[in-house]
């Protein structure tokens, strides 16, 4: 960050400050929300701030490639680099702001956060870019390296996706990850109906379309739903459409009396389960952190399903040692790398490594091994992740089945019969399939003891 302590409501200044903090490890969505709450911004400034922050994160490797010939070996402060990235983003991806305005605003930000020398440096770089043009990405000979720069994804991730899905499918996936994420909601059928929620949304001037992916779900535009009366009253909750599928896959009926949500925070899927179970059924929801248990409880209270949920602090790997209940259904929405969430958390692409992925796969296997000992005969485990990498998905399931012959992989079912013609027993949802988060869902059934 700039050493100057500057309080400003200029969205471009705020964007540079926010990006510098995110580069130092802050989460993009949390940091951005914090900045918006702290500063008195009108709607257009909020939009510009959000667009600049997410735009720079999404294209960081591209901008680095473009900027390198102009900076060469010069050492520049990190915030100055972020400032130049915001200028490049506006030049290349926003068509309503003229070049002279972008240059003038960027130079003013340099003066605000730095000094006259910084402003002169930024001026020189921008004018050199204007005169010489940006380097052509097509000049990169290596196709993987070229795709990495073009899509702003690390080489190892591109290589992995191409190996697992082929180049054509990989291009389709990465062609969609920088699109704006949809705002999806789930109707709380424990408290309301689809029709009543539709009317509530209309009353608050939202527009919506019914989800093609999940039941009791809508994609909503026209405002921030979390600020609505319908949300505050617990009639609905925010949840991505594909994130609703693991609970649908549990196939909960009135005969299901005990459910374990093994990695439950913040409680989206736990409260979804509560909509489906019978009045005399119970859910135990686990998380390793006490503060996250409080999130589960708060969500359950808002949606008025607290009476069905018992939340407790427990590492899911200790389930077999700490819980004696044999559950009819167990959901393992496992901790994962999150590469299905690139639209919402674009910085993930730079933070995670292949080593991280393999470590997570090991953790996921340990959780499955433990909870499998608490499944009732004929009961089921649904395993899900919000990543699109097979190391954390198919490979984890294959290893589990090789060790647990008392389980079998059965077709993953969804209420709308998604990908009903697929050859795989498991369900892969890629970000480009339905314009949702990427998800993986596998269904494991405990064999009946003879």
Coordinates of C-alpha atoms in Angstrom, one line a residue:
X1 CA 0.0 0.0 0.0
X2 CA 0.9 3.6 -0.4
X3 CA 2.5 5.0 2.8
X4 CA 0.3 8.1 2.6
X5 CA -2.8 7.8 4.9
X6 CA -5.5 8.9 2.4
X7 CA -9.2 9.0 3.1
X8 CA -11.0 9.4 -0.2
X9 CA -14.4 8.6 -1.7
X10 CA -12.9 8.6 -5.2
X11 CA -13.7 5.1 -6.5
X12 CA -10.5 4.9 -8.5
X13 CA -8.4 5.7 -5.3
X14 CA -10.5 3.2 -3.4
X15 CA -10.0 0.5 -6.1
X16 CA -6.2 0.9 -6.0
X17 CA -6.2 0.7 -2.1
X18 CA -8.5 -2.3 -2.2
X19 CA -6.5 -4.2 -4.8
X20 CA -3.3 -3.6 -2.8
X21 CA -4.9 -5.1 0.3
X22 CA -6.3 -8.1 -1.7
X23 CA -2.8 -8.7 -3.1
X24 CA -1.6 -8.9 0.5
X25 CA -4.0 -11.6 1.3
X26 CA -7.4 -10.0 2.0
X27 CA -10.5 -11.7 0.4
X28 CA -11.9 -9.7 -2.5
X29 CA -15.5 -9.9 -1.6
X30 CA -15.0 -9.2 2.1
X31 CA -12.6 -6.3 1.5
X32 CA -14.8 -4.8 -1.1
X33 CA -17.9 -5.0 1.1
X34 CA -15.9 -3.4 3.9
X35 CA -14.8 -0.5 1.7
X36 CA -18.4 0.1 0.4
X37 CA -19.8 0.1 3.9
X38 CA -17.1 2.6 5.1
X39 CA -17.5 5.1 2.3
X40 CA -20.4 7.2 1.2
X41 CA -20.6 6.2 -2.5
X42 CA -23.4 6.7 -4.9
X43 CA -24.6 3.7 -7.0
X44 CA -22.5 4.5 -10.1
X45 CA -19.3 4.9 -7.9
X46 CA -20.0 1.6 -6.2
X47 CA -20.4 -0.1 -9.6
X48 CA -17.2 1.5 -10.9
X49 CA -15.3 0.4 -7.8
X50 CA -16.6 -3.1 -8.0
X51 CA -15.9 -3.3 -11.7
X52 CA -12.3 -2.1 -11.4
X53 CA -11.5 -4.4 -8.5
X54 CA -12.9 -7.6 -10.0
X55 CA -11.7 -6.6 -13.5
X56 CA -8.1 -6.2 -12.4
X57 CA -8.1 -9.5 -10.3
X58 CA -9.6 -11.4 -13.3
X59 CA -7.0 -10.2 -15.8
X60 CA -3.9 -9.7 -13.6
X61 CA -1.6 -12.0 -15.7
X62 CA -2.7 -10.4 -18.9
X63 CA -1.9 -7.0 -17.5
X64 CA 1.5 -8.1 -16.2
X65 CA 2.3 -9.3 -19.7
X66 CA 1.2 -6.1 -21.3
X67 CA 3.0 -3.9 -18.8
X68 CA 6.4 -5.7 -18.6
X69 CA 7.9 -4.1 -21.7
X70 CA 7.1 -0.6 -20.4
X71 CA 8.3 -1.1 -16.8
X72 CA 11.2 -3.4 -17.8
X73 CA 13.4 -4.0 -14.7
X74 CA 12.3 -0.9 -12.7
X75 CA 11.2 -1.6 -9.1
X76 CA 7.9 0.1 -8.5
X77 CA 5.7 0.1 -5.4
X78 CA 2.9 -2.5 -5.5
X79 CA 0.1 0.1 -5.4
X80 CA 1.5 1.9 -8.4
X81 CA 1.4 -1.4 -10.3
X82 CA -2.3 -1.8 -9.2
X83 CA -3.0 1.7 -10.4
X84 CA -1.5 0.9 -13.9
X85 CA -3.6 -2.3 -14.0
X86 CA -6.7 -0.3 -13.3
X87 CA -5.8 2.0 -16.2
X88 CA -5.2 -0.9 -18.5
X89 CA -8.5 -2.5 -17.5
X90 CA -10.4 0.7 -18.4
X91 CA -8.5 1.1 -21.7
X92 CA -9.1 -2.5 -22.8
X93 CA -12.4 -3.6 -21.2
X94 CA -14.5 -0.5 -20.6
X95 CA -15.7 1.3 -23.8
X96 CA -17.6 4.2 -22.2
X97 CA -14.6 6.0 -20.7
X98 CA -12.4 8.0 -23.2
X99 CA -8.6 7.5 -23.1
X100 CA -7.9 11.1 -22.0
X101 CA -10.2 10.7 -19.1
X102 CA -8.6 7.4 -18.0
X103 CA -5.1 9.0 -18.2
X104 CA -6.1 12.1 -16.3
X105 CA -7.9 10.2 -13.6
X106 CA -5.0 7.8 -13.2
X107 CA -2.5 10.6 -12.9
X108 CA -4.6 12.2 -10.3
X109 CA -4.8 9.0 -8.3
X110 CA -1.0 8.8 -8.5
X111 CA -0.7 12.3 -7.0
X112 CA -3.2 11.5 -4.3
X113 CA -1.5 8.3 -3.2
X114 CA 2.0 9.2 -4.0
X115 CA 3.9 12.4 -5.0
X116 CA 4.7 14.4 -8.1
X117 CA 7.5 12.0 -9.1
X118 CA 5.0 9.0 -9.0
X119 CA 2.6 11.0 -11.2
X120 CA 5.3 11.8 -13.7
X121 CA 6.3 8.1 -13.9
X122 CA 2.6 7.0 -14.4
X123 CA 2.2 9.7 -17.0
X124 CA 5.2 8.5 -18.9
X125 CA 4.1 4.8 -18.8
X126 CA 0.6 5.6 -20.0
X127 CA 1.8 7.8 -22.9
X128 CA 4.3 5.2 -24.0
X129 CA 1.4 2.6 -24.0
X130 CA -0.7 5.0 -26.1
X131 CA 2.2 5.6 -28.6
X132 CA 3.5 2.0 -28.9
X133 CA 0.4 -0.1 -28.3
X134 CA 0.3 -3.2 -26.2
X135 CA 2.2 -6.4 -26.8
X136 CA 0.3 -9.0 -28.9
X137 CA -0.6 -12.1 -26.8
X138 CA -0.6 -14.1 -30.1
X139 CA 3.1 -13.6 -30.3
X140 CA 3.6 -16.1 -27.4
X141 CA 4.7 -19.3 -29.1
X142 CA 3.9 -21.9 -26.4
X143 CA 0.1 -22.6 -26.6
X144 CA -0.3 -23.3 -22.9
X145 CA 1.7 -20.2 -22.0
X146 CA -0.4 -18.2 -24.4
X147 CA -3.7 -19.5 -23.0
X148 CA -2.4 -18.8 -19.5
X149 CA -1.7 -15.1 -20.3
X150 CA -4.9 -14.8 -22.4
X151 CA -7.2 -16.2 -19.6
X152 CA -5.0 -15.0 -16.7
X153 CA -4.8 -18.4 -15.2
X154 CA -1.6 -20.1 -13.9
X155 CA 0.1 -22.5 -16.3
X156 CA -0.3 -25.5 -13.9
X157 CA -4.1 -24.9 -13.8
X158 CA -4.4 -24.6 -17.6
X159 CA -2.3 -27.8 -18.1
X160 CA -4.5 -29.7 -15.6
X161 CA -7.7 -28.6 -17.1
X162 CA -6.5 -29.4 -20.7
X163 CA -5.3 -32.8 -19.5
X164 CA -8.6 -33.6 -17.8
X165 CA -11.1 -32.0 -20.2
X166 CA -9.3 -31.4 -23.5
X167 CA -8.5 -28.0 -25.0
X168 CA -11.9 -27.3 -26.5
X169 CA -13.8 -27.9 -23.2
X170 CA -11.1 -26.0 -21.3
X171 CA -11.6 -23.0 -23.6
X172 CA -15.3 -23.1 -23.0
X173 CA -14.8 -23.2 -19.2
X174 CA -12.3 -20.4 -19.1
X175 CA -14.4 -18.4 -21.5
X176 CA -17.1 -18.1 -18.9
X177 CA -15.2 -17.6 -15.6
X178 CA -14.9 -13.8 -15.9
X179 CA -18.6 -13.3 -16.5
X180 CA -20.5 -11.6 -13.6
X181 CA -21.9 -14.2 -11.2
X182 CA -25.7 -14.5 -11.0
X183 CA -27.6 -13.7 -7.9
X184 CA -29.5 -16.8 -7.1
X185 CA -32.0 -17.4 -4.2
X186 CA -33.6 -20.4 -2.7
X187 CA -37.1 -20.3 -1.4
X188 CA -37.4 -21.3 2.2
X189 CA -40.2 -23.8 1.8
X190 CA -40.3 -24.4 5.6
X191 CA -41.8 -20.9 5.8
X192 CA -43.1 -19.9 2.4
X193 CA -44.0 -21.0 -1.1
X194 CA -42.5 -20.2 -4.5
X195 CA -45.6 -18.2 -5.4
X196 CA -45.5 -16.1 -2.2
X197 CA -41.8 -15.4 -2.7
X198 CA -42.4 -14.4 -6.3
X199 CA -45.0 -11.9 -5.1
X200 CA -42.6 -10.6 -2.3
X201 CA -39.9 -10.0 -4.9
X202 CA -42.3 -8.2 -7.2
X203 CA -43.5 -6.1 -4.3
X204 CA -39.8 -5.0 -3.8
X205 CA -39.3 -4.3 -7.5
X206 CA -36.9 -7.2 -8.2
X207 CA -37.0 -9.1 -11.5
X208 CA -36.4 -12.8 -11.6
X209 CA -36.5 -16.0 -13.7
X210 CA -37.1 -19.5 -12.4
X211 CA -34.0 -21.6 -12.1
X212 CA -33.4 -24.3 -14.8
X213 CA -30.9 -26.0 -12.4
X214 CA -32.6 -26.4 -9.0
X215 CA -36.0 -26.6 -7.4
X216 CA -37.5 -23.7 -5.5
X217 CA -34.7 -21.4 -6.9
X218 CA -34.7 -18.2 -8.9
X219 CA -32.1 -15.9 -10.5
X220 CA -32.8 -12.4 -9.3
X221 CA -31.8 -9.0 -10.7
X222 CA -32.7 -5.4 -9.9
X223 CA -31.0 -5.0 -6.5
X224 CA -29.2 -6.7 -3.6
X225 CA -31.6 -9.4 -2.3
X226 CA -29.8 -9.6 1.1
X227 CA -31.2 -6.1 1.8
X228 CA -34.8 -7.1 1.0
X229 CA -37.6 -7.6 3.5
X230 CA -38.2 -11.1 2.1
X231 CA -34.6 -12.0 3.0
X232 CA -34.8 -10.4 6.5
X233 CA -38.1 -12.3 7.1
X234 CA -36.5 -15.6 6.2
X235 CA -38.7 -16.3 3.2
X236 CA -35.6 -16.9 1.1
X237 CA -31.8 -17.1 1.2
X238 CA -29.0 -16.5 -1.1
X239 CA -27.5 -19.6 -2.6
X240 CA -26.0 -20.5 -6.0
X241 CA -28.1 -22.8 -8.1
X242 CA -25.5 -25.5 -8.3
X243 CA -24.8 -25.4 -4.6
X244 CA -28.4 -26.6 -4.1
X245 CA -27.8 -29.8 -5.9
X246 CA -25.9 -31.8 -3.2
X247 CA -29.0 -31.6 -0.9
X248 CA -31.3 -32.7 -3.8
X249 CA -29.0 -35.6 -4.3
X250 CA -29.6 -36.8 -0.7
X251 CA -33.1 -37.8 -1.8
X252 CA -34.6 -37.0 1.5
X253 CA -37.9 -38.7 2.2
X254 CA -40.2 -38.8 5.3
X255 CA -38.4 -42.1 6.2
X256 CA -35.1 -40.2 6.7
X257 CA -34.8 -39.4 10.4
X258 CA -31.1 -38.6 10.9
X259 CA -28.9 -36.4 8.8
X260 CA -25.3 -35.3 9.3
X261 CA -23.9 -32.3 7.6
X262 CA -20.2 -32.9 8.2
X263 CA -18.7 -29.6 7.0
X264 CA -21.7 -27.3 7.4
X265 CA -20.7 -23.7 7.7
X266 CA -22.1 -21.2 7.0
X267 CA -25.3 -23.4 6.9
X268 CA -26.7 -22.9 3.4
X269 CA -27.1 -26.6 2.8
X270 CA -27.9 -27.4 6.4
X271 CA -31.0 -25.1 6.2
X272 CA -31.9 -26.5 2.8
X273 CA -31.9 -30.0 4.3
X274 CA -34.2 -28.7 7.1
X275 CA -36.8 -27.8 4.4
X276 CA -37.0 -31.4 3.3
X277 CA -36.9 -33.5 6.4
X278 CA -39.9 -34.6 8.4
X279 CA -40.9 -32.9 11.6
X280 CA -39.6 -35.7 13.8
X281 CA -36.2 -35.8 11.9
X282 CA -33.0 -34.2 13.2
X283 CA -29.8 -32.7 11.6
X284 CA -26.4 -32.5 13.2
X285 CA -24.2 -29.9 11.6
X286 CA -20.5 -29.8 12.2
X287 CA -17.7 -27.3 11.7
X288 CA -14.2 -27.2 13.1
X289 CA -14.5 -23.5 14.1
X290 CA -16.7 -22.1 16.9
X291 CA -17.3 -18.8 15.1
X292 CA -18.6 -20.7 12.0
X293 CA -21.0 -22.6 14.2
X294 CA -22.5 -19.3 15.2
X295 CA -23.0 -18.6 11.4
X296 CA -24.9 -21.8 11.0
X297 CA -27.1 -21.0 14.1
X298 CA -27.7 -17.4 12.8
X299 CA -28.8 -18.7 9.4
X300 CA -31.1 -21.3 11.0
X301 CA -32.6 -18.7 13.2
X302 CA -33.3 -16.3 10.3
X303 CA -34.9 -19.1 8.3
X304 CA -36.7 -20.4 11.4
X305 CA -35.5 -24.0 11.2
X306 CA -33.4 -23.9 14.4
X307 CA -35.5 -26.6 16.0
X308 CA -34.4 -29.2 13.5
X309 CA -30.6 -28.4 13.6
X310 CA -28.0 -29.1 16.3
X311 CA -24.8 -27.4 15.4
X312 CA -21.6 -28.4 17.2
X313 CA -17.8 -27.8 17.0
X314 CA -16.2 -31.0 15.7
X315 CA -13.5 -31.8 13.1
X316 CA -15.3 -34.1 10.7
X317 CA -12.3 -36.4 10.7
X318 CA -13.2 -37.2 14.3
X319 CA -16.8 -38.2 13.6
X320 CA -16.3 -41.9 14.0
X321 CA -14.6 -41.3 17.4
X322 CA -17.1 -38.7 18.8
X323 CA -20.5 -39.6 17.4
X324 CA -22.3 -42.9 18.0
X325 CA -25.4 -42.1 15.8
X326 CA -25.8 -44.1 12.6
X327 CA -27.1 -41.6 10.1
X328 CA -29.6 -42.2 7.2
X329 CA -27.9 -39.5 5.2
X330 CA -24.5 -37.8 5.4
X331 CA -23.5 -34.7 3.4
X332 CA -19.8 -34.1 3.0
X333 CA -19.6 -30.7 1.3
X334 CA -15.8 -30.9 1.6
X335 CA -13.3 -28.2 2.1
X336 CA -11.8 -27.7 -1.4
X337 CA -9.7 -25.4 -3.6
X338 CA -12.8 -23.7 -4.8
X339 CA -11.9 -23.5 -8.5
X340 CA -15.6 -23.7 -9.4
X341 CA -16.0 -20.2 -7.7
X342 CA -13.7 -18.2 -9.9
X343 CA -16.5 -15.8 -10.8
X344 CA -17.1 -14.9 -7.2
X345 CA -13.5 -15.3 -5.8
X346 CA -11.2 -14.5 -8.8
X347 CA -8.1 -14.3 -6.6
X348 CA -8.3 -18.1 -6.0
X349 CA -6.5 -18.6 -9.3
X350 CA -3.3 -17.0 -7.9
X351 CA -3.5 -18.2 -4.3
X352 CA -3.7 -22.0 -4.8
X353 CA -1.1 -24.4 -6.1
X354 CA -1.2 -28.0 -7.2
X355 CA 0.4 -29.0 -3.9
X356 CA -2.6 -27.3 -2.1
X357 CA -5.0 -29.3 -4.3
X358 CA -3.3 -32.6 -3.4
X359 CA -3.2 -31.7 0.3
X360 CA -6.9 -30.9 0.2
X361 CA -7.6 -34.3 -1.6
X362 CA -5.9 -36.0 1.3
X363 CA -8.1 -34.1 3.8
X364 CA -11.2 -34.9 1.8
X365 CA -10.4 -38.6 1.9
X366 CA -9.9 -38.5 5.6
X367 CA -13.3 -37.0 6.2
X368 CA -15.0 -39.6 4.0
X369 CA -13.2 -42.4 5.8
X370 CA -14.3 -41.1 9.1
X371 CA -18.0 -40.4 8.4
X372 CA -18.4 -43.6 6.5
X373 CA -18.4 -45.4 9.8
X374 CA -21.5 -43.6 10.9
X375 CA -23.7 -44.5 8.0
X376 CA -26.8 -46.7 8.6
X377 CA -27.3 -49.8 6.5
X378 CA -28.8 -48.7 3.2
X379 CA -27.9 -45.1 4.1
X380 CA -26.1 -42.7 1.8
X381 CA -23.2 -40.3 1.7
X382 CA -23.4 -37.4 -0.8
X383 CA -19.9 -36.0 -1.4
X384 CA -19.6 -32.6 -3.1
X385 CA -17.1 -29.9 -3.8
X386 CA -17.1 -26.5 -5.4
X387 CA -14.1 -27.3 -7.5
X388 CA -13.7 -28.6 -11.0
X389 CA -10.4 -30.5 -10.6
X390 CA -10.6 -34.3 -10.7
X391 CA -7.9 -34.7 -8.0
X392 CA -10.4 -33.5 -5.5
X393 CA -13.4 -35.1 -7.1
X394 CA -13.3 -38.4 -9.1
X395 CA -9.9 -39.4 -7.6
X396 CA -11.1 -39.0 -4.0
X397 CA -14.2 -41.1 -4.7
X398 CA -12.1 -43.8 -6.5
X399 CA -9.7 -44.1 -3.5
X400 CA -12.6 -44.2 -1.1
X401 CA -14.3 -47.1 -3.0
X402 CA -11.1 -49.0 -3.2
X403 CA -10.9 -49.0 0.6
X404 CA -14.6 -49.3 1.5
X405 CA -16.1 -52.3 -0.3
X406 CA -19.3 -51.9 1.8
X407 CA -20.2 -48.8 -0.3
X408 CA -21.2 -48.5 -3.9
X409 CA -21.3 -45.5 -6.3
X410 CA -24.9 -44.9 -7.4
X411 CA -26.2 -42.3 -9.9
X412 CA -26.4 -38.8 -8.5
X413 CA -30.0 -37.6 -8.8
X414 CA -31.3 -34.0 -9.1
X415 CA -34.8 -32.8 -9.1
X416 CA -34.5 -31.5 -12.6
X417 CA -32.6 -34.5 -13.9
X418 CA -29.6 -32.5 -15.0
X419 CA -27.4 -34.1 -17.6
X420 CA -29.6 -37.2 -17.7
X421 CA -27.9 -38.6 -20.7
X422 CA -24.4 -38.4 -19.2
X423 CA -22.2 -41.5 -19.1
X424 CA -20.8 -40.8 -15.7
X425 CA -22.4 -41.9 -12.4
X426 CA -21.2 -38.8 -10.7
X427 CA -22.3 -35.3 -11.7
X428 CA -19.9 -32.6 -12.9
X429 CA -21.2 -29.1 -13.2
X430 CA -18.8 -26.7 -15.0
X431 CA -19.1 -22.9 -14.8
X432 CA -20.1 -22.8 -18.5
X433 CA -22.8 -25.5 -18.4
X434 CA -25.5 -23.4 -16.8
X435 CA -23.7 -20.2 -15.9
X436 CA -23.5 -21.3 -12.2
X437 CA -20.7 -22.1 -9.9
X438 CA -18.7 -25.2 -10.8
X439 CA -19.7 -28.2 -8.6
X440 CA -19.1 -31.9 -8.3
X441 CA -21.6 -34.3 -6.7
X442 CA -21.1 -38.0 -6.0
X443 CA -23.6 -40.4 -4.2
X444 CA -22.3 -43.3 -2.2
X445 CA -24.7 -45.9 -0.9
X446 CA -24.0 -48.2 2.1
X447 CA -24.7 -51.8 1.2
X448 CA -27.2 -53.7 3.3
X449 CA -25.5 -56.3 5.6
X450 CA -26.7 -59.8 4.8

